[in-house]
Amino acid sequence: MRSLKIIIACIIPVVLLACMDVNKGRISDSTVSVATSKPLTAKLVVSNSNSLIMEIVGTVDKPGHVYAEYWTGLKDRLRTRSIKTDGTSYSINIVRLRAETNYNFQVFGADSDGNNLDGPTGVFRTGSLPLGLQDAEFLVVSGRPTNDLTYLEFRQASFRGLVAIDGEGYIIWYYSGLSDEEPYVMDRRDDGNIVYLAGGKRVVAKGLVEITPIGQELHRLEDICPPNGPIHHEVSILDDGRVMYLSRDVLRPGFGHPPVPQEGDTIGIWDPRDDSNQIVWNIFDFIPMSHRVSPDSDSTLPDQFMWGGCDRDPSVQDWSHGNSVKEAWDGTVIISLRHLDQIIAIDEDFQSIKWRLGGPGSDFDFPDQRDRFYHQHTASLLPNGNVLLFDNGNGRPRSEGGEYSRALELQLDFESMIAIKAWEFRNEPDIFSDCCSIVHRLDNGNSLILFGINSSPVCCRPFTIIETNPVGEIVWSVDHRSPGKFSQYRIYPSDSIMGEFKVTNQ
């Protein structure tokens, strides 16, 4: 963590201790009760920088493994993953906590001789959320989600960071970025570590950062401008541990008569293990600039406020505007190009394009024009070969239904080279999200969808989160509001923060 911690000493027998709230300079109502007895001892460490993270440190007589269980009221317990001791010492992080809530906990262990150890018990109370999160609301309208947790970036003046909520709409984890950056767009490793884009004032992102779930920074890629930046819109962890991202290039003199400089997308790969970084694909090598959608491919600063290159040249046109890139199950790389109304599949060696779907130069026709998509986000290739995307619907012709947004799955027929709608979800009533948004296909076949913006006033606009089953029935619905938040870019389903899991309360 980036600040000091208060260590609450292990005292025998049970003692109630008050936690000093150093931020407010007073004794808070947070209390801790710890009982310890050899061969397993414990101390509770309270973080001053994060009210929803606790740490238990202690000793065992012999090396082995330890874990902790914690719970509130009559709810099922949460159990941490088992931690191997460092000799006879150990440290366990407790996460997935609600603010201003009393918790019971107990430590358990097993030594190298196979002896089970029932360790100390105690209680603690979590602190308050940061001011910027206290007014945030996640109103569960109905149902329960498939996944226990949902991550999201949280970007507004009062709080710039990352957040996770549980199925009941409580914030149970947060991370606050450094004062000069705005974390957004993230991906998680199997161990819970997070890689995020570090948003900057001059460019969309000034680099990539990897943190642990308790907020410790592990790696950082500072890459604002050419030859590899500025990075934008996407971070995707590959199976081999490297990190794929979207960046951009400006081609001069450009396109047209007289020529106008064009900004196009590139794909980079960063390896935090050796800090190697390389651009592996450049759109200018594969797609002609004459393939464009007017007026969006011609947009410039200040209307297209995020673009213009590192020098913020107002003459640069935001030609392709990629917004997602993902590696599919077969190695194919799928990239969404919003300003071309197009999704393309790139061969795994990045040397050729397999196919282009939608927009100018599409390899596929749409027998039913209502199956076309416009200004899409977050495209992915499903195991059945279909393409899943969030169809924002900007500029959709009236003959095709006008401007509305939906989650859309398209079946690709490679013999007749046609694309046919296999599934869609449209909210009732329709929501038009003219930017942002995402759809995930979950392992059970359900889809988690975010409508990331709407036309309501910024002061109080809701951001709608929906999980739906394959036949379109809503199984979980959430309205997220936060005063002054302009948009919600993405959400990410998960089942744990640090490998913790539910166990039935005995």
Coordinates of C-alpha atoms in Angstrom, one line a residue, residues 22-405:
V22 CA -5.6 9.0 11.3
N23 CA -7.4 10.7 8.5
K24 CA -9.9 12.3 10.8
G25 CA -7.5 12.6 13.8
R26 CA -9.8 10.9 16.3
I27 CA -10.7 7.5 17.7
S28 CA -13.2 5.9 15.4
D29 CA -15.9 3.4 16.4
S30 CA -14.0 0.6 14.6
T31 CA -13.2 -2.0 17.2
V32 CA -11.2 -5.2 17.0
S33 CA -11.4 -8.2 19.3
V34 CA -8.5 -10.7 19.0
A35 CA -8.0 -13.9 20.9
T36 CA -4.7 -15.7 20.4
S37 CA -3.2 -18.9 21.7
K38 CA -0.2 -20.9 20.5
P39 CA 0.7 -22.7 18.3
L40 CA -1.2 -20.2 16.0
T41 CA -1.1 -16.4 16.8
A42 CA -2.5 -13.4 15.0
K43 CA -2.4 -9.7 14.7
L44 CA -4.9 -7.5 12.8
V45 CA -3.4 -4.8 10.5
V46 CA -5.8 -2.0 9.6
S47 CA -4.9 0.0 6.5
N48 CA -5.1 3.8 6.7
S49 CA -5.3 4.1 2.9
N50 CA -8.2 1.7 2.2
S51 CA -11.2 1.2 4.5
L52 CA -12.1 -2.1 2.8
I53 CA -8.8 -4.0 3.2
M54 CA -7.6 -5.8 6.4
E55 CA -4.5 -7.9 7.0
I56 CA -3.9 -10.7 9.5
V57 CA -0.3 -11.4 10.3
G58 CA 1.0 -14.0 12.8
T59 CA 3.1 -17.0 13.6
V60 CA 2.8 -20.8 13.7
D61 CA 5.0 -23.2 15.6
K62 CA 5.8 -25.2 12.5
P63 CA 5.7 -24.3 8.8
G64 CA 2.5 -25.1 7.0
H65 CA -0.6 -23.4 5.6
V66 CA -3.2 -21.0 7.0
Y67 CA -6.4 -19.3 6.0
A68 CA -9.1 -17.1 7.5
E69 CA -12.8 -17.2 7.5
Y70 CA -14.9 -14.0 8.1
W71 CA -18.5 -13.2 8.2
T72 CA -21.2 -10.7 9.3
G73 CA -24.5 -11.5 10.9
L74 CA -26.1 -14.8 9.7
K75 CA -24.6 -14.6 6.2
D76 CA -22.4 -17.4 4.8
R77 CA -18.8 -17.1 5.6
L78 CA -16.1 -16.0 3.2
R79 CA -12.9 -18.0 3.3
T80 CA -9.5 -16.7 2.0
R81 CA -7.4 -18.9 -0.1
S82 CA -4.9 -21.0 1.7
I83 CA -1.5 -19.3 2.2
K84 CA 1.8 -21.1 2.6
T85 CA 3.6 -19.8 5.6
D86 CA 7.0 -18.0 5.2
G87 CA 8.8 -20.3 7.7
T88 CA 6.8 -19.8 10.8
S89 CA 5.3 -16.4 9.8
Y90 CA 2.3 -15.7 7.7
S91 CA 0.2 -12.8 6.2
I92 CA -3.4 -13.0 5.0
N93 CA -5.3 -10.2 3.3
I94 CA -9.0 -9.9 3.9
V95 CA -10.9 -8.3 1.1
R96 CA -14.5 -8.2 -0.2
L97 CA -15.8 -6.2 2.7
R98 CA -18.6 -3.8 3.0
A99 CA -18.1 -0.3 4.5
E100 CA -19.0 0.5 8.1
T101 CA -19.8 -3.1 8.9
N102 CA -19.0 -5.4 11.8
Y103 CA -17.2 -8.7 10.9
N104 CA -16.2 -11.8 12.9
F105 CA -13.2 -13.7 11.8
Q106 CA -11.2 -16.8 12.7
V107 CA -7.8 -18.1 11.6
F108 CA -7.2 -21.8 10.8
G109 CA -4.1 -23.7 9.9
A110 CA -2.3 -27.0 9.3
D111 CA 1.3 -27.5 10.1
S112 CA 3.9 -29.6 8.3
D113 CA 3.1 -32.6 10.5
G114 CA -0.5 -32.6 9.3
N115 CA -2.0 -31.2 12.5
N116 CA -5.0 -29.0 12.1
L117 CA -5.0 -25.8 14.0
D118 CA -8.0 -23.8 15.1
G119 CA -6.6 -20.4 15.6
P120 CA -7.6 -17.0 17.1
T121 CA -11.0 -15.4 16.7
G122 CA -11.9 -11.8 16.7
V123 CA -14.1 -9.0 15.4
F124 CA -13.5 -5.8 13.5
R125 CA -15.4 -3.0 11.9
T126 CA -14.7 -1.5 8.5
G127 CA -14.4 2.2 7.9
S128 CA -16.2 4.6 5.6
L129 CA -15.9 4.8 1.8
P130 CA -14.0 7.7 0.3
L131 CA -16.1 10.8 -0.1
G132 CA -16.4 10.4 -3.9
L133 CA -18.0 6.9 -3.5
Q134 CA -20.3 7.7 -0.6
D135 CA -23.0 9.2 -2.9
A136 CA -22.7 6.4 -5.6
E137 CA -25.8 4.2 -5.8
F138 CA -26.1 0.7 -7.3
L139 CA -29.8 0.0 -7.0
V140 CA -30.6 -3.6 -7.6
V141 CA -33.9 -3.5 -9.4
S142 CA -34.3 -7.3 -9.5
G143 CA -32.6 -10.7 -9.4
R144 CA -29.2 -12.0 -8.6
P145 CA -26.1 -12.2 -10.9
T146 CA -24.4 -15.3 -12.0
N147 CA -21.0 -13.9 -10.9
D148 CA -20.6 -12.7 -7.3
L149 CA -18.7 -9.5 -8.2
T150 CA -18.7 -6.8 -10.9
Y151 CA -15.7 -4.6 -11.4
L152 CA -16.0 -1.1 -13.1
E153 CA -13.9 1.9 -13.6
F154 CA -15.1 5.0 -11.6
R155 CA -14.2 8.3 -13.2
Q156 CA -15.4 11.6 -12.0
A157 CA -14.0 14.6 -10.2
S158 CA -14.7 13.2 -6.7
F159 CA -13.1 9.8 -7.3
R160 CA -10.8 8.4 -10.0
G161 CA -10.2 4.8 -9.7
L162 CA -11.6 1.3 -9.9
V163 CA -14.5 -0.3 -7.9
A164 CA -16.1 -3.7 -7.4
I165 CA -19.7 -4.3 -6.3
D166 CA -21.4 -7.4 -5.0
G167 CA -24.7 -8.9 -6.2
E168 CA -26.7 -6.7 -3.8
G169 CA -25.1 -3.5 -5.1
Y170 CA -22.7 -2.8 -2.2
I171 CA -19.2 -1.5 -3.0
I172 CA -16.8 -4.1 -1.6
W173 CA -13.5 -3.1 -3.1
Y174 CA -11.9 0.1 -4.5
Y175 CA -8.6 1.4 -5.7
S176 CA -7.8 5.1 -6.0
G177 CA -5.3 6.1 -8.6
L178 CA -2.4 8.5 -8.2
S179 CA -3.3 12.2 -8.1
D180 CA -2.3 12.8 -11.7
E181 CA -3.9 9.8 -13.3
E182 CA -7.3 8.3 -14.0
P183 CA -7.4 4.4 -14.0
Y184 CA -9.8 3.0 -16.6
V185 CA -10.1 0.0 -18.8
M186 CA -8.8 -3.1 -16.9
D187 CA -8.1 -6.8 -17.2
R188 CA -7.4 -9.3 -14.4
R189 CA -4.9 -12.1 -14.1
D190 CA -5.9 -15.4 -12.5
D191 CA -4.1 -14.4 -9.3
G192 CA -6.3 -11.3 -9.0
N193 CA -3.6 -8.8 -10.2
I194 CA -5.1 -6.0 -12.3
V195 CA -3.6 -4.3 -15.4
Y196 CA -5.2 -0.9 -16.2
L197 CA -4.8 2.0 -18.5
A198 CA -3.5 5.1 -16.6
G199 CA -5.5 7.9 -18.0
G200 CA -3.8 11.3 -18.4
K201 CA -4.8 14.9 -18.9
R202 CA -3.1 15.4 -22.3
V203 CA -3.8 12.0 -23.8
V204 CA -6.4 9.2 -23.2
A205 CA -3.8 7.1 -21.4
K206 CA -0.1 7.7 -20.5
G207 CA 0.7 4.1 -20.0
L208 CA -0.2 0.7 -18.4
V209 CA 0.0 -0.2 -14.7
E210 CA -0.2 -3.6 -12.9
I211 CA -1.3 -3.7 -9.3
T212 CA -2.1 -6.3 -6.8
P213 CA -5.7 -6.5 -5.4
I214 CA -4.4 -4.6 -2.3
G215 CA -3.2 -1.8 -4.4
Q216 CA 0.6 -2.4 -4.5
E217 CA 2.0 -1.3 -7.9
L218 CA 4.1 -4.1 -9.5
H219 CA 4.9 -2.8 -13.0
R220 CA 4.4 0.4 -15.0
L221 CA 4.8 1.1 -18.7
E222 CA 5.3 4.8 -19.4
D223 CA 4.4 5.1 -23.1
I224 CA 2.6 8.4 -23.9
C225 CA 3.7 9.2 -27.5
P226 CA 5.4 7.6 -30.5
P227 CA 6.9 5.2 -31.4
N228 CA 4.5 3.1 -29.4
G229 CA 1.8 5.5 -28.0
P230 CA -0.4 7.1 -27.0
I231 CA -2.2 4.0 -25.7
H232 CA -6.0 4.1 -25.6
H233 CA -9.2 2.2 -25.0
E234 CA -8.1 -1.4 -24.3
V235 CA -5.9 -3.6 -22.2
S236 CA -6.1 -7.4 -22.7
I237 CA -4.1 -10.0 -20.9
L238 CA -2.9 -12.9 -23.2
D239 CA -2.7 -16.5 -22.2
D240 CA 1.1 -16.3 -22.0
G241 CA 1.0 -13.4 -19.5
R242 CA 1.8 -10.5 -21.9
V243 CA -0.5 -7.6 -22.2
M244 CA -2.1 -6.5 -25.5
Y245 CA -3.3 -3.0 -26.0
L246 CA -4.6 -0.5 -28.5
S247 CA -2.4 2.4 -29.6
R248 CA -2.4 4.8 -32.6
D249 CA -0.3 6.2 -35.4
V250 CA -0.7 9.5 -37.3
L251 CA 0.0 9.2 -41.0
R252 CA 1.1 12.3 -42.9
P253 CA 0.5 13.9 -45.3
G254 CA -2.6 11.7 -45.1
F255 CA -5.7 11.3 -47.2
G256 CA -7.7 13.5 -49.6
H257 CA -7.1 16.5 -51.8
P258 CA -5.4 18.3 -50.3
P259 CA -4.2 15.5 -48.0
V260 CA -5.3 15.7 -44.3
P261 CA -3.3 13.7 -41.6
Q262 CA -5.1 10.6 -40.5
E263 CA -5.0 8.9 -37.1
G264 CA -5.3 5.1 -37.2
D265 CA -5.1 2.3 -34.8
T266 CA -2.2 0.1 -33.9
I267 CA -1.9 -3.0 -31.6
G268 CA 1.0 -3.3 -29.1
I269 CA 2.1 -6.0 -26.8
W270 CA 3.9 -5.4 -23.5
D271 CA 5.6 -8.0 -21.3
P272 CA 5.9 -6.7 -17.7
R273 CA 8.4 -9.5 -16.9
D274 CA 11.2 -7.9 -19.0
D275 CA 9.4 -4.6 -19.8
S276 CA 9.7 -5.3 -23.5
N277 CA 7.1 -3.4 -25.7
Q278 CA 6.4 -3.7 -29.4
I279 CA 3.8 -2.5 -31.9
V280 CA 2.8 -5.7 -33.8
W281 CA 0.1 -4.4 -36.1
N282 CA -0.7 -1.1 -37.9
I283 CA -4.0 -0.5 -39.6
F284 CA -2.3 1.7 -42.3
D285 CA -0.6 -1.5 -43.6
F286 CA -3.9 -3.3 -44.2
I287 CA -6.9 -1.1 -44.8
P288 CA -7.0 1.8 -47.4
M289 CA -7.9 5.2 -46.0
S290 CA -10.5 5.6 -48.7
H291 CA -12.6 3.1 -46.7
R292 CA -14.3 5.5 -44.3
V293 CA -17.6 6.5 -42.8
S294 CA -18.7 10.1 -43.1
P295 CA -18.8 12.2 -41.0
D296 CA -17.1 10.2 -38.2
S297 CA -14.0 9.2 -40.0
D298 CA -13.5 12.9 -40.8
S299 CA -13.9 14.1 -37.2
T300 CA -11.3 16.3 -35.6
L301 CA -10.5 18.2 -32.4
P302 CA -12.2 19.7 -30.5
D303 CA -15.4 17.7 -31.2
Q304 CA -13.5 14.4 -31.2
F305 CA -11.8 15.6 -28.0
M306 CA -9.7 12.5 -27.2
W307 CA -7.8 12.4 -30.5
G308 CA -5.5 14.5 -32.5
G309 CA -2.2 12.8 -31.8
C310 CA 0.4 13.6 -29.1
D311 CA 0.8 17.2 -30.4
R312 CA -3.0 17.7 -30.3
D313 CA -3.0 18.8 -33.9
P314 CA -6.5 19.9 -34.7
S315 CA -6.2 19.0 -38.4
V316 CA -5.7 15.3 -37.6
Q317 CA -8.8 13.2 -38.6
D318 CA -9.9 10.4 -36.3
W319 CA -10.2 7.9 -39.1
S320 CA -10.7 4.4 -37.5
H321 CA -11.2 4.9 -33.7
G322 CA -10.6 1.4 -32.5
N323 CA -12.2 0.7 -29.1
S324 CA -11.5 -3.0 -28.3
V325 CA -9.1 -5.8 -29.1
K326 CA -9.3 -9.4 -27.9
E327 CA -7.6 -12.6 -28.6
A328 CA -10.1 -15.4 -29.3
W329 CA -10.0 -19.0 -28.3
D330 CA -8.3 -20.0 -31.6
G331 CA -5.7 -17.2 -31.5
T332 CA -7.6 -14.9 -33.9
V333 CA -7.4 -11.3 -32.8
I334 CA -10.7 -9.4 -33.0
I335 CA -10.6 -5.6 -33.2
S336 CA -13.6 -3.2 -33.2
L337 CA -13.2 0.0 -35.3
R338 CA -16.0 2.3 -34.2
H339 CA -15.6 5.0 -36.9
L340 CA -15.7 2.4 -39.7
D341 CA -18.7 0.5 -38.2
Q342 CA -16.5 -2.5 -38.7
I343 CA -15.1 -5.6 -36.9
I344 CA -12.1 -7.3 -38.3
A345 CA -10.4 -10.6 -37.6
I346 CA -6.6 -10.6 -37.6
D347 CA -4.5 -13.7 -38.0
E348 CA -2.6 -14.7 -34.8
D349 CA 0.8 -13.8 -36.4
F350 CA -0.6 -10.3 -37.2
Q351 CA 0.5 -10.6 -40.8
S352 CA -2.9 -10.8 -42.5
I353 CA -6.6 -10.0 -42.1
K354 CA -8.9 -13.0 -42.1
W355 CA -12.2 -11.1 -42.6
R356 CA -13.9 -7.8 -42.2
L357 CA -17.5 -7.5 -41.0
G358 CA -19.7 -4.4 -41.5
G359 CA -18.8 -1.0 -42.8
P360 CA -16.8 -0.2 -46.0
G361 CA -15.0 -3.1 -47.5
S362 CA -17.0 -5.8 -45.5
D363 CA -16.5 -9.4 -46.6
F364 CA -20.0 -10.2 -45.5
D365 CA -23.4 -9.0 -46.7
F366 CA -26.5 -8.6 -44.5
P367 CA -29.6 -10.2 -46.1
D368 CA -31.6 -8.4 -43.4
Q369 CA -30.4 -4.8 -43.2
R370 CA -31.8 -4.6 -39.6
D371 CA -28.9 -6.9 -38.6
R372 CA -26.3 -4.2 -39.4
F373 CA -24.5 -2.5 -36.5
Y374 CA -23.3 1.1 -36.0
H375 CA -20.6 2.6 -33.8
Q376 CA -20.2 -0.6 -31.9
H377 CA -18.1 -1.4 -28.8
T378 CA -16.3 -4.5 -27.4
A379 CA -16.5 -7.2 -30.1
S380 CA -15.5 -10.8 -29.3
L381 CA -15.5 -14.1 -31.1
L382 CA -17.6 -16.8 -29.3
P383 CA -16.6 -20.5 -29.2
N384 CA -19.4 -21.3 -31.7
G385 CA -17.8 -18.9 -34.2
N386 CA -20.4 -16.2 -33.8
V387 CA -19.4 -12.5 -33.2
L388 CA -20.8 -10.8 -30.0
L389 CA -20.8 -7.0 -29.8
F390 CA -22.5 -4.0 -28.3
D391 CA -24.3 -2.2 -31.1
N392 CA -24.4 1.5 -30.0
G393 CA -26.6 2.4 -33.0
N394 CA -25.3 5.9 -33.7
G395 CA -26.6 7.0 -37.1
R396 CA -28.7 3.9 -37.6
P397 CA -31.1 4.7 -40.5
R398 CA -34.8 5.0 -39.7
S399 CA -35.5 2.2 -42.2
E400 CA -33.5 -0.1 -39.8
G401 CA -35.2 1.1 -36.6
G402 CA -33.4 4.4 -35.9
E403 CA -31.0 5.1 -33.1
Y404 CA -31.2 2.6 -30.3
S405 CA -28.7 0.3 -28.6

